[in-house]
mmCIF file of C-alpha atoms and ligand atoms in Angstrom:
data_model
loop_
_atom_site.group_PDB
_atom_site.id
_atom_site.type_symbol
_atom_site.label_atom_id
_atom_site.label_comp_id
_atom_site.label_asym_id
_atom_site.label_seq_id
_atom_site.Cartn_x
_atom_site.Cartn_y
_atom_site.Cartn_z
ATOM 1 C CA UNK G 6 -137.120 161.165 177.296
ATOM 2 C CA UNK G 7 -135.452 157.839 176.403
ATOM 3 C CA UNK G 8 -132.252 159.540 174.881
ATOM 4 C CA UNK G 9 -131.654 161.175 178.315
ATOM 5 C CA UNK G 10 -132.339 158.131 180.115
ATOM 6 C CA UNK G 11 -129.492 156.347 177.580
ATOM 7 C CA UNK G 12 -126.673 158.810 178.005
ATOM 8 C CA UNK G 13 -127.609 158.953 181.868
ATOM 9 C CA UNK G 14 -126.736 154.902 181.764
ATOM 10 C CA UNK G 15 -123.620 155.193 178.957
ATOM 11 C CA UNK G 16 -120.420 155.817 180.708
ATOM 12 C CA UNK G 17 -117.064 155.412 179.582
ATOM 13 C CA UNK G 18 -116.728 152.080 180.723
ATOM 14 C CA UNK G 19 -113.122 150.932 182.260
ATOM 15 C CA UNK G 20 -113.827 146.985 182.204
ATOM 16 C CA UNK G 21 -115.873 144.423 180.176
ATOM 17 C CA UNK G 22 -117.199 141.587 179.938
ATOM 18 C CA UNK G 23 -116.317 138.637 177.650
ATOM 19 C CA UNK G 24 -120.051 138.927 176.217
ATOM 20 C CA UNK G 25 -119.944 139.761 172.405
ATOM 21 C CA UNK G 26 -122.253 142.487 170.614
ATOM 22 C CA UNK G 27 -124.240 141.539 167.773
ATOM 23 C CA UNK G 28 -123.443 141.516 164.040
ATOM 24 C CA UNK G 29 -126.952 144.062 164.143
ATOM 25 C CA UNK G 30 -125.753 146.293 167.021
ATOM 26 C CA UNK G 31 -122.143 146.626 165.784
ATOM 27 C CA UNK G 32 -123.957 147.347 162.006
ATOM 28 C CA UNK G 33 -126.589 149.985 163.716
ATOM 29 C CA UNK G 34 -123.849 151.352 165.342
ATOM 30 C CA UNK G 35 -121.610 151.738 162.198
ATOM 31 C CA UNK G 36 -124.971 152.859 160.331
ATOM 32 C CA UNK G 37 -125.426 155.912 162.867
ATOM 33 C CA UNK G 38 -121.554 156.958 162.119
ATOM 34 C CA UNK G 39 -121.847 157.343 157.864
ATOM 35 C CA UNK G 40 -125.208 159.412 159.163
ATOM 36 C CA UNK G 41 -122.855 161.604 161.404
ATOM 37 C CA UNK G 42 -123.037 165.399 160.340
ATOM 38 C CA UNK G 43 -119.766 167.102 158.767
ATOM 39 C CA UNK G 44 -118.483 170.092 157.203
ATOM 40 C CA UNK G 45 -119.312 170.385 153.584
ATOM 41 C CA UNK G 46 -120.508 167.004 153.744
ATOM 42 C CA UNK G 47 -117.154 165.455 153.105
ATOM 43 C CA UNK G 48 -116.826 162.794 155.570
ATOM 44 C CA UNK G 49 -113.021 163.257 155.897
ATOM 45 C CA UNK G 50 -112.378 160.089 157.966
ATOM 46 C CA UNK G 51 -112.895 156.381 157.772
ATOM 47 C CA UNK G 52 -113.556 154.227 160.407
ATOM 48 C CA UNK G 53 -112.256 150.200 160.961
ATOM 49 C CA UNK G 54 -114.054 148.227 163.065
ATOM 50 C CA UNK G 55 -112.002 145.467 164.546
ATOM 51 C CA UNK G 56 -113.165 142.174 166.188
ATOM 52 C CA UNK G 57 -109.653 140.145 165.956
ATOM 53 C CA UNK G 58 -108.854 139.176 169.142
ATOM 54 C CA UNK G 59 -104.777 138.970 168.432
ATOM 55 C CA UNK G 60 -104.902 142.091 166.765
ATOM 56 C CA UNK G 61 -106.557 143.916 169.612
ATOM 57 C CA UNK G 62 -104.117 142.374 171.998
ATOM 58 C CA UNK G 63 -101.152 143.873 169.861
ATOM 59 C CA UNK G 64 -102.941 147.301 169.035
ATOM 60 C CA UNK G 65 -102.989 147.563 173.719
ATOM 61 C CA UNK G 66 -100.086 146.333 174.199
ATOM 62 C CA UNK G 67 -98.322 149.661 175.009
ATOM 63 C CA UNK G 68 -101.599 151.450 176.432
ATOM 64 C CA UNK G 69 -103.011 151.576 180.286
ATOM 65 C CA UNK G 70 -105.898 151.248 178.413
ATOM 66 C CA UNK G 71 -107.115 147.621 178.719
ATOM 67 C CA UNK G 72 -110.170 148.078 177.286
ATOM 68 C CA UNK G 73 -108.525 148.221 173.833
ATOM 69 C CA UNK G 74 -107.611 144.049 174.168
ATOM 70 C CA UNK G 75 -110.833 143.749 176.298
ATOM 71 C CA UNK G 76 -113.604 144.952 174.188
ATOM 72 C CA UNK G 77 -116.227 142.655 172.081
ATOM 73 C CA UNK G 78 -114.687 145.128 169.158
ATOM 74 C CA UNK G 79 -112.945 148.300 168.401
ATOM 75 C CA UNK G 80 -113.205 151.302 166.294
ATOM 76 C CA UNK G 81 -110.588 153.102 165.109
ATOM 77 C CA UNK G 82 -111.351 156.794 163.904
ATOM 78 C CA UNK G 83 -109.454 157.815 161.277
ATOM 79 C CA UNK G 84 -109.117 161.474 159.456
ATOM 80 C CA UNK G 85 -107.851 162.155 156.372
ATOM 81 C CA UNK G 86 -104.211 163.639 156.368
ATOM 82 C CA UNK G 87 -105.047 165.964 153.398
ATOM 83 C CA UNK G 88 -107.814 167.118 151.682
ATOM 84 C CA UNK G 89 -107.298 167.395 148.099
ATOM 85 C CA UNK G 90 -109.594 168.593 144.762
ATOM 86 C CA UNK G 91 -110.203 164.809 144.148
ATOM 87 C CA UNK G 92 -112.214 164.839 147.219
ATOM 88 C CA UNK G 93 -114.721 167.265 146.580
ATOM 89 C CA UNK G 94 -114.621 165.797 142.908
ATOM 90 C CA UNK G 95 -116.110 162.339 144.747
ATOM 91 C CA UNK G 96 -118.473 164.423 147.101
ATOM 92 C CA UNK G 97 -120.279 166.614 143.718
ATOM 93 C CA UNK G 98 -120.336 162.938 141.765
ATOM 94 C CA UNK G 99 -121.819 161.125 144.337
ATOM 95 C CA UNK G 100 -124.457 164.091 145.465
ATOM 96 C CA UNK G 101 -125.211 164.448 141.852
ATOM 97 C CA UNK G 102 -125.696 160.341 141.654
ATOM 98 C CA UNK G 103 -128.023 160.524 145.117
ATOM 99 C CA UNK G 104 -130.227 163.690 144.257
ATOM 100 C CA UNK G 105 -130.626 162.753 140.628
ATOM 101 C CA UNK G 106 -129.079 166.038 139.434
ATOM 102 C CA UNK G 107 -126.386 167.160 136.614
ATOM 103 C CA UNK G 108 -122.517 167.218 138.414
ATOM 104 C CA UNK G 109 -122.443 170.815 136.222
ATOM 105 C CA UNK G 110 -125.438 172.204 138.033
ATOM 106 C CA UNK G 111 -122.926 171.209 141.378
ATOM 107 C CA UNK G 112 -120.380 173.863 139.995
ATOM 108 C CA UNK G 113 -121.444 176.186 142.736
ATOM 109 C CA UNK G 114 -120.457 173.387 145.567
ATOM 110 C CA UNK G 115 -117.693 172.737 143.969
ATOM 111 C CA UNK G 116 -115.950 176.022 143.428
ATOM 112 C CA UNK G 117 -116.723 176.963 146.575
ATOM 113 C CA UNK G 118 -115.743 174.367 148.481
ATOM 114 C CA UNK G 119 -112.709 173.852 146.580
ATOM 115 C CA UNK G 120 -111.427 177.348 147.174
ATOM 116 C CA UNK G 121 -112.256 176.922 150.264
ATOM 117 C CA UNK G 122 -109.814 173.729 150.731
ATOM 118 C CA UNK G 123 -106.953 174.523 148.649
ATOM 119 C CA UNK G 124 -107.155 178.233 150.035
ATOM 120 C CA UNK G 125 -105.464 177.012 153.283
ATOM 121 C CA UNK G 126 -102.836 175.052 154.302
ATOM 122 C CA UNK G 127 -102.752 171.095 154.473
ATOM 123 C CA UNK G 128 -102.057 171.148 158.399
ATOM 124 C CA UNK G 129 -105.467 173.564 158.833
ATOM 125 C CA UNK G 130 -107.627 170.926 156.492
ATOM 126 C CA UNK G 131 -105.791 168.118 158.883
ATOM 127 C CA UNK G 132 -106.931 169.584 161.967
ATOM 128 C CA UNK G 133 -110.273 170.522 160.023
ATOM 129 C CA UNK G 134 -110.830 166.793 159.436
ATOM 130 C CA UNK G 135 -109.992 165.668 162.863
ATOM 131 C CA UNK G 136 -112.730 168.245 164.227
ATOM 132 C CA UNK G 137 -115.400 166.321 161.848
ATOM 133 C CA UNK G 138 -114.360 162.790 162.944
ATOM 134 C CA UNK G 139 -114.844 163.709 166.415
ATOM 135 C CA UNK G 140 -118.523 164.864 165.573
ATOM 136 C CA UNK G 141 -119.077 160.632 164.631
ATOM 137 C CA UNK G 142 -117.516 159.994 167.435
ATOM 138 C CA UNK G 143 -120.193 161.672 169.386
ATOM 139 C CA UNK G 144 -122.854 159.775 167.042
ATOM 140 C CA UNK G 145 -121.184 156.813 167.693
ATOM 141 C CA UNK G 146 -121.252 156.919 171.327
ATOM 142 C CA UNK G 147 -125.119 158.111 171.548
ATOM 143 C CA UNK G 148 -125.803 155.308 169.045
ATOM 144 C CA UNK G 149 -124.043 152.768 171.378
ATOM 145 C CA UNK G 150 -125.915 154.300 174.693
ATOM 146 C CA UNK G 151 -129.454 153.955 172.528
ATOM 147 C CA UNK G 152 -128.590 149.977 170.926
ATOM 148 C CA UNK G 153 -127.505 149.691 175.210
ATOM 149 C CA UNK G 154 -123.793 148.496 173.925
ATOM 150 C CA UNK G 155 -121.143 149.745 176.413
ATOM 151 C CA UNK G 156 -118.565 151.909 174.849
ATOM 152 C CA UNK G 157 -114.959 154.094 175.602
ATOM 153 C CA UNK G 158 -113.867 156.809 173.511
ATOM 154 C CA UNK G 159 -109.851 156.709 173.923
ATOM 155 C CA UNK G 160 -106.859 158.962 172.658
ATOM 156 C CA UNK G 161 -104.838 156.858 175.329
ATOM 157 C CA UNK G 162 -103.551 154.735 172.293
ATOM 158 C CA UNK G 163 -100.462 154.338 170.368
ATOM 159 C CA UNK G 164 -101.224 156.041 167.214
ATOM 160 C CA UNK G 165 -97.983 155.191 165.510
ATOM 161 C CA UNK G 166 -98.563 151.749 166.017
ATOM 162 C CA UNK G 167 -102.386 151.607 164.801
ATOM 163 C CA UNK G 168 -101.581 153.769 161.993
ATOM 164 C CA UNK G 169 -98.768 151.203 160.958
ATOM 165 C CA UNK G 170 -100.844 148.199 161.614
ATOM 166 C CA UNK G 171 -103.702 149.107 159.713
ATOM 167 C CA UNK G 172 -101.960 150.644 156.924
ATOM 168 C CA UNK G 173 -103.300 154.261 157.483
ATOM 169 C CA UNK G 174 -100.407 156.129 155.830
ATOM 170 C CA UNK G 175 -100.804 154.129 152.780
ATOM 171 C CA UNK G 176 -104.618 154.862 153.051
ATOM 172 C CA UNK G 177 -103.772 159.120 153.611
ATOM 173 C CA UNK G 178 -105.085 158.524 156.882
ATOM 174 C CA UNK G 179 -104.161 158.721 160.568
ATOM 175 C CA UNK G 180 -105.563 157.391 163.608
ATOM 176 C CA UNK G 181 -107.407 160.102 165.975
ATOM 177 C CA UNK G 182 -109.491 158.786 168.319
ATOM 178 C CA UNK G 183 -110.876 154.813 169.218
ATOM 179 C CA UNK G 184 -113.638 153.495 170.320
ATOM 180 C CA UNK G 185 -114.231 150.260 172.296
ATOM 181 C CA UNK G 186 -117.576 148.367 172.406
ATOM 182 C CA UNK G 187 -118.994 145.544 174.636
ATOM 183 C CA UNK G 188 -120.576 145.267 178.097
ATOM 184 C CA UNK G 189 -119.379 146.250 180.754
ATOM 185 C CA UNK G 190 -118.011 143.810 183.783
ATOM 186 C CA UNK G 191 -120.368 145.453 186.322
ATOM 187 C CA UNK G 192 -118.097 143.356 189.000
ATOM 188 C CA UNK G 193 -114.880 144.363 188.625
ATOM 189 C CA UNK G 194 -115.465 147.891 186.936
ATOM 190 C CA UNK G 195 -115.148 150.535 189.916
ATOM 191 C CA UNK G 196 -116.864 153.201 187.662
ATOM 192 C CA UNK G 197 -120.337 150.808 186.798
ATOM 193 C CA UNK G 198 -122.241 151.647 190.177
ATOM 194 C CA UNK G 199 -121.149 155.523 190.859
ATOM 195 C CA UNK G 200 -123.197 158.430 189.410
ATOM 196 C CA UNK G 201 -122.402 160.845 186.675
ATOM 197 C CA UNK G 202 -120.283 163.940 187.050
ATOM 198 C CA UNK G 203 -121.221 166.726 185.173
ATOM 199 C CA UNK G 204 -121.864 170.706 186.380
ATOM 200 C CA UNK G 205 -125.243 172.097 186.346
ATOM 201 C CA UNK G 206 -127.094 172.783 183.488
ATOM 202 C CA UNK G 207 -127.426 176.408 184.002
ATOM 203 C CA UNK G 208 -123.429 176.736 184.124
ATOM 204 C CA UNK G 209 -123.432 174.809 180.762
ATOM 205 C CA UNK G 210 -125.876 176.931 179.125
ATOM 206 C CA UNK G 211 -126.572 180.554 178.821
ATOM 207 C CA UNK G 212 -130.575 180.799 177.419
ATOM 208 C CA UNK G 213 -130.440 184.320 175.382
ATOM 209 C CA UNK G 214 -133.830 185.053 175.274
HETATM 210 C C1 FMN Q 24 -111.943 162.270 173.172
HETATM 211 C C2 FMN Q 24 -111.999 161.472 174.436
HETATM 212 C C3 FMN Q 24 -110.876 160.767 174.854
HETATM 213 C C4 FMN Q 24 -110.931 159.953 175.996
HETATM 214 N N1 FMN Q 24 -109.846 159.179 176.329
HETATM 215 C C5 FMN Q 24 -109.999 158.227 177.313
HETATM 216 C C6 FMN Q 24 -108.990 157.256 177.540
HETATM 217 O O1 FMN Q 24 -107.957 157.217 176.898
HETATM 218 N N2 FMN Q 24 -109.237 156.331 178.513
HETATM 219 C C7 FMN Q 24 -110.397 156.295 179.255
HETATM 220 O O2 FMN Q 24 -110.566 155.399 180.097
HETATM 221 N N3 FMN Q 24 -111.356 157.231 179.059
HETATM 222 C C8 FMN Q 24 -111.186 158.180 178.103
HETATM 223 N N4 FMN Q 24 -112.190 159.097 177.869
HETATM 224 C C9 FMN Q 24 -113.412 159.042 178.689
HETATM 225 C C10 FMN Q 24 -113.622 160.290 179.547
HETATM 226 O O3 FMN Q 24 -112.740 160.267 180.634
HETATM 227 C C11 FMN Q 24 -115.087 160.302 179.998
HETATM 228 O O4 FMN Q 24 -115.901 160.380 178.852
HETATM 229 C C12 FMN Q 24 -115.378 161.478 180.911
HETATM 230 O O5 FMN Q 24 -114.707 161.323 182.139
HETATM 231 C C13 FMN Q 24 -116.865 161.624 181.152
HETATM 232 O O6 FMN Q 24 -117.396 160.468 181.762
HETATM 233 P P1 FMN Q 24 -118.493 159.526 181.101
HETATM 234 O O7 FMN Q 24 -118.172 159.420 179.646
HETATM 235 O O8 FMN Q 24 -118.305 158.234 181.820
HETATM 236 O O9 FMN Q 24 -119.827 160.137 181.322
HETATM 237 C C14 FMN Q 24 -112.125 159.922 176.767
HETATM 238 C C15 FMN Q 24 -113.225 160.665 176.348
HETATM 239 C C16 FMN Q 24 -113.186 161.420 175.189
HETATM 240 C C17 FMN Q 24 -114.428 162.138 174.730
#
């Protein structure tokens, strides 16, 4: 099974190369993240995908992560810090536009997904839209392992600084997660030669017959 065979060679990689990734491979990548799963189908996040070399080198500068200035480029997860009527007003128009159907006959979605929103508080739909961005970050990451581009998910990042940088509060977002593409330096990276570490299958899973 090829998609084993990719996330047995993917490993969050500690040191890269100066080799760049494709336009295609970055797009593929970015491609397999808008076809991520989430709740409702909202998408609550937006993602920025940054090759600037300077800005990269600013965005590290207070991390031990190097592979923020390092990487070919770097996406930044971000989640919505609220989620408001207007957004499910966006989600019924554009499934309405996409499956050809009346917004009206999407009163059902609506109401109920509405309720469902403004039923709880702001700091329960924040956390609720950090949970779906890390869902594309898993899609991202299998993407990356299947296009063979070396990747490192990373909450060892100044958020405050990213989120100022970019502009997120203006945007009602906030930085959650990154994630850095490129090859790895199989050299100088102690983790590209030593074998996975995960338990047992059977201690993951419980089969229920
Ligand atoms: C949400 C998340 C945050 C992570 N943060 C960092 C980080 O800041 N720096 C880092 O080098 N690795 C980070 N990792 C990588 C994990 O340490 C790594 O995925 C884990 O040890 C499993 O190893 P593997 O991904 O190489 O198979 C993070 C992983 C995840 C999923």
């Amino acid at each position: 099974m090829d998609l084993i065979q990719d996330l047995n060679w993917r490993y969050a990689t500690k040191s890269y190369s100066n080799q760049r990734i494709s336009n295609e491979k970055l797009d593929f990548i970015l491609e397999a993240i808008n076809l991520s799963a989430s709740s409702v189908g909202l998408q609550p996040y937006r993602i920025f995908a940054i090759d600037n070399a300077e800005l990269k080198s600013t965005l590290g500068a207070n991390s031990f992560n190097k592979q923020i200035a390092q990487s070919s480029h770097l996406l930044v997860f971000a989640a919505y810090n609220k989620v408001t009527t207007q957004h499910v007003r966006d989600l019924v128009e554009l499934t309405a536009e996409k499956q050809g159907v009346t917004e009206e006959s999407l009163d059902g979605l609506f109401t109920a997904a509405n309720t469902y929103f403004t039923s709880r508080s702001d700091e329960d739909n924040k956390l609720w839209a950090e949970r779906q961005t890390y869902i594309a970050l898993g899609t991202a990451l299998i993407a990356a392992a299947n296009a063979k581009v070396d990747a490192t998910p990373m909450e060892g990042f100044d958020a405050q600084l990213f989120d100022e940088l970019l502009g997120l509060n203006e945007k009602d977002l906030h930085s959650i997660v990154i994630l850095s593409l490129g090859y790895r330096d199989n050299v100088n990276d102690y983790l590209a030669h030593l074998p996975k570490v995960r338990i047992p299958i059977d201690e993951m899973v419980t089969k229920i017959g």
